[in-house]
Coordinates of C-alpha atoms and ligand atoms in Angstrom, one line a residue:
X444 CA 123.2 95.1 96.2
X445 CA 122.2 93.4 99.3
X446 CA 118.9 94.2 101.1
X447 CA 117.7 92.9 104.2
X448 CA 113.5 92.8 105.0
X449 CA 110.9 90.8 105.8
X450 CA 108.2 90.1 103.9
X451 CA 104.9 88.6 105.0
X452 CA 106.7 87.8 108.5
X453 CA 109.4 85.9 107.3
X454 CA 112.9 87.2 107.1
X455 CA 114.2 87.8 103.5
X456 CA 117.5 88.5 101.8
X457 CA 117.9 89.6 98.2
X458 CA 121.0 90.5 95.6
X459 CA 119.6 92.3 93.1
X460 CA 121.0 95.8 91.6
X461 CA 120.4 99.1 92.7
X462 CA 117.9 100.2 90.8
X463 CA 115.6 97.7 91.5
X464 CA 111.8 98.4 92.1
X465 CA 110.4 97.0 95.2
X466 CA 107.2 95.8 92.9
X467 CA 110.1 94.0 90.6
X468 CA 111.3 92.3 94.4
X469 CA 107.7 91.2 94.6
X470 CA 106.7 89.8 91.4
X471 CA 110.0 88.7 89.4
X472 CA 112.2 87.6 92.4
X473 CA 109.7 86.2 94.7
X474 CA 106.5 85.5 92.5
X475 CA 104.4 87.4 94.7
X476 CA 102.4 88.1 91.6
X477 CA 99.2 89.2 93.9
X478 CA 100.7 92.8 94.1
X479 CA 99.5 93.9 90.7
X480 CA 100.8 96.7 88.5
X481 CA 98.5 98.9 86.3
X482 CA 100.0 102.2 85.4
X483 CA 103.9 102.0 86.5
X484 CA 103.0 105.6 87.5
X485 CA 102.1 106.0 90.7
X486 CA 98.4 106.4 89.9
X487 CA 96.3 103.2 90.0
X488 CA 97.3 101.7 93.3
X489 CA 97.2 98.4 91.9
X490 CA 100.5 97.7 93.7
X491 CA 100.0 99.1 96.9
X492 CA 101.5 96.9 99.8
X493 CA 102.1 97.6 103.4
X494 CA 105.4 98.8 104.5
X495 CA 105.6 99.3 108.4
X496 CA 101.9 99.5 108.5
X497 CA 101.1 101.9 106.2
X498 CA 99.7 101.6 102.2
X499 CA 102.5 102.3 100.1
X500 CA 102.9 102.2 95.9
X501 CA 105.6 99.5 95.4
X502 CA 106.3 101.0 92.0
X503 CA 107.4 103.8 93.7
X504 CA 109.7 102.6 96.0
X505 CA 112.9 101.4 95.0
X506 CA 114.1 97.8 97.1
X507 CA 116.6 99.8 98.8
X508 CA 114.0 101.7 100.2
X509 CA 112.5 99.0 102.6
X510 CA 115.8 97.9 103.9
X511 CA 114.6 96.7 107.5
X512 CA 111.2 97.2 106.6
X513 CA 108.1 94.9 107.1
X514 CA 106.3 94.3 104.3
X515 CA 103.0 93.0 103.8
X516 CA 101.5 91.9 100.6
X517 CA 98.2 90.6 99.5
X518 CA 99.3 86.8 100.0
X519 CA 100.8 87.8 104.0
X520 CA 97.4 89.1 104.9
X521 CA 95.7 85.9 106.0
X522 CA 96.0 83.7 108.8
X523 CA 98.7 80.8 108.2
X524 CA 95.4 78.5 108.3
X525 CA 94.0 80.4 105.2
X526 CA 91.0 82.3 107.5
X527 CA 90.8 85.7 105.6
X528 CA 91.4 88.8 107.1
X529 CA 88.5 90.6 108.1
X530 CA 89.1 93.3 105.5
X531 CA 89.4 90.9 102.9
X532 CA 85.8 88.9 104.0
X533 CA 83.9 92.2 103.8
X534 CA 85.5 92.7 99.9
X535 CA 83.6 89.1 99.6
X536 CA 80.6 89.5 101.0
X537 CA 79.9 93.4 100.0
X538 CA 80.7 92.4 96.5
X539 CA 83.6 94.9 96.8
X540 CA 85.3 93.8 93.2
X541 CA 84.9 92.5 89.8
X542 CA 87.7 91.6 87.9
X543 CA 89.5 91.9 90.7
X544 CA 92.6 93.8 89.5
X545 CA 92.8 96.4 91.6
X546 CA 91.8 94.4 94.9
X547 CA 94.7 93.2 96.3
X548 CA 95.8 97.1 96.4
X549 CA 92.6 98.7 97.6
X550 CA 92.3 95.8 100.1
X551 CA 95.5 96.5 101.5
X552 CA 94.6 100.5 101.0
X553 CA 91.7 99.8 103.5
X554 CA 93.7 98.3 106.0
X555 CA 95.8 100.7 106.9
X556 CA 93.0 103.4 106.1
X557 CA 90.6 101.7 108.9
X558 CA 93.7 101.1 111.4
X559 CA 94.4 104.9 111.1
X560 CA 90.8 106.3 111.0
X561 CA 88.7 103.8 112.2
X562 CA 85.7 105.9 112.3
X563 CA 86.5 107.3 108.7
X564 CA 83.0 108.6 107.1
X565 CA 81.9 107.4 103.7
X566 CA 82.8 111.0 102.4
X567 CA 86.4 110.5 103.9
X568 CA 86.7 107.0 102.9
X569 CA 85.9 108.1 99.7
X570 CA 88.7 110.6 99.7
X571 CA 91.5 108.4 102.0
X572 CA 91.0 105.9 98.8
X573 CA 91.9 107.9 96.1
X574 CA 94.9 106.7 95.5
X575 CA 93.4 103.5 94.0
X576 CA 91.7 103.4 91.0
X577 CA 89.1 100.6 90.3
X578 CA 87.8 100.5 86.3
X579 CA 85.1 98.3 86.7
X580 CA 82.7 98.6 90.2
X581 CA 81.8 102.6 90.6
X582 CA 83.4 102.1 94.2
X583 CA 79.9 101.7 95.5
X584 CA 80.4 98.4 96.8
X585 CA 84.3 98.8 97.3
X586 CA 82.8 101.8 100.1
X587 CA 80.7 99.5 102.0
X588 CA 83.4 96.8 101.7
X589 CA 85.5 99.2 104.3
X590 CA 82.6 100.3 106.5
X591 CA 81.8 96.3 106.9
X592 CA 85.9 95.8 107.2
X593 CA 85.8 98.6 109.8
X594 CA 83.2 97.2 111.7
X595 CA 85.0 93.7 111.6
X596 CA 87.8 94.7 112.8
X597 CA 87.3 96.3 115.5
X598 CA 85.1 93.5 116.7
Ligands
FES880 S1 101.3 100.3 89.2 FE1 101.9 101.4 91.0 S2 100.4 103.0 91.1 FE2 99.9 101.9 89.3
FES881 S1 87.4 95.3 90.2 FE1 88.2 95.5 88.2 S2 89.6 97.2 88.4 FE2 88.5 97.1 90.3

């Protein structure tokens, strides 16, 4: 089956069957191997990507699904000169991760959450982000990631 998308900006064809994951699209076809998969259940969040915007579970969407869509993974969300997005500086410098699993996914999860609520409290932050699980930090630091992201961007 033929879908048409784009995907980190760049227009993309694919032939794969029907019943094709978007995730699988990701990972196996186009070795985007940033958006992660940790449950295969819709919980962990681990594979969240941007479609149109908004935070999405890519093991949750079949490829059909984002015919037309944009799509932004972890590896589209820096400037073509490497220069991280502001989301992704304040994981850095707030110490927002450990092993790093879950990142790419709560990174992503934060992007549309401080696009959409800018002024978000910690308690709704908090709430907004519980869709991605994270085994190793106690979100502490992940939280003030998103307040210093929010700050960033709207700067
Ligand atoms: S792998 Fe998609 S939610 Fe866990
Ligand atoms: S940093 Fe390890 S799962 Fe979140």
């Amino acid at each position: 089956m033929q879908v048409q998308l784009h995907i980190n900006g760049k227009a993309t064809q694919l032939d794969l069957p029907p019943n094709t994951l978007l995730v699988q699209a990701l990972r196996e076809k186009l070795q985007l191997t940033g958006t992660h998969v940790g449950c295969d259940t819709s919980q962990c969040g681990a594979c969240t990507v941007l479609m149109n915007g908004r935070a999405v579970k890519s093991c949750t969407l079949l490829l059909v699904q984002a015919e037309g869509a944009q799509v932004t993974t972890i590896e589209g969300l820096a400037k073509p000169d490497g220069t991280m997005h502001p989301m992704q500086a304040a994981f850095k410098e707030c110490h927002g991760l450990q092993c790093g699993y879950c990142t790419p996914g709560m990174v992503l999860s934060a992007v549309d959450l401080v696009t959409h609520y800018p002024k978000a409290t910690e308690a709704e932050i908090r709430e907004l982000l519980d869709g991605n699980l994270c085994r190793c930090t106690g979100y502490q630091n992940i939280v003030k990631a998103v307040q210093h992201g929010a700050v960033a961007m709207a700067a």
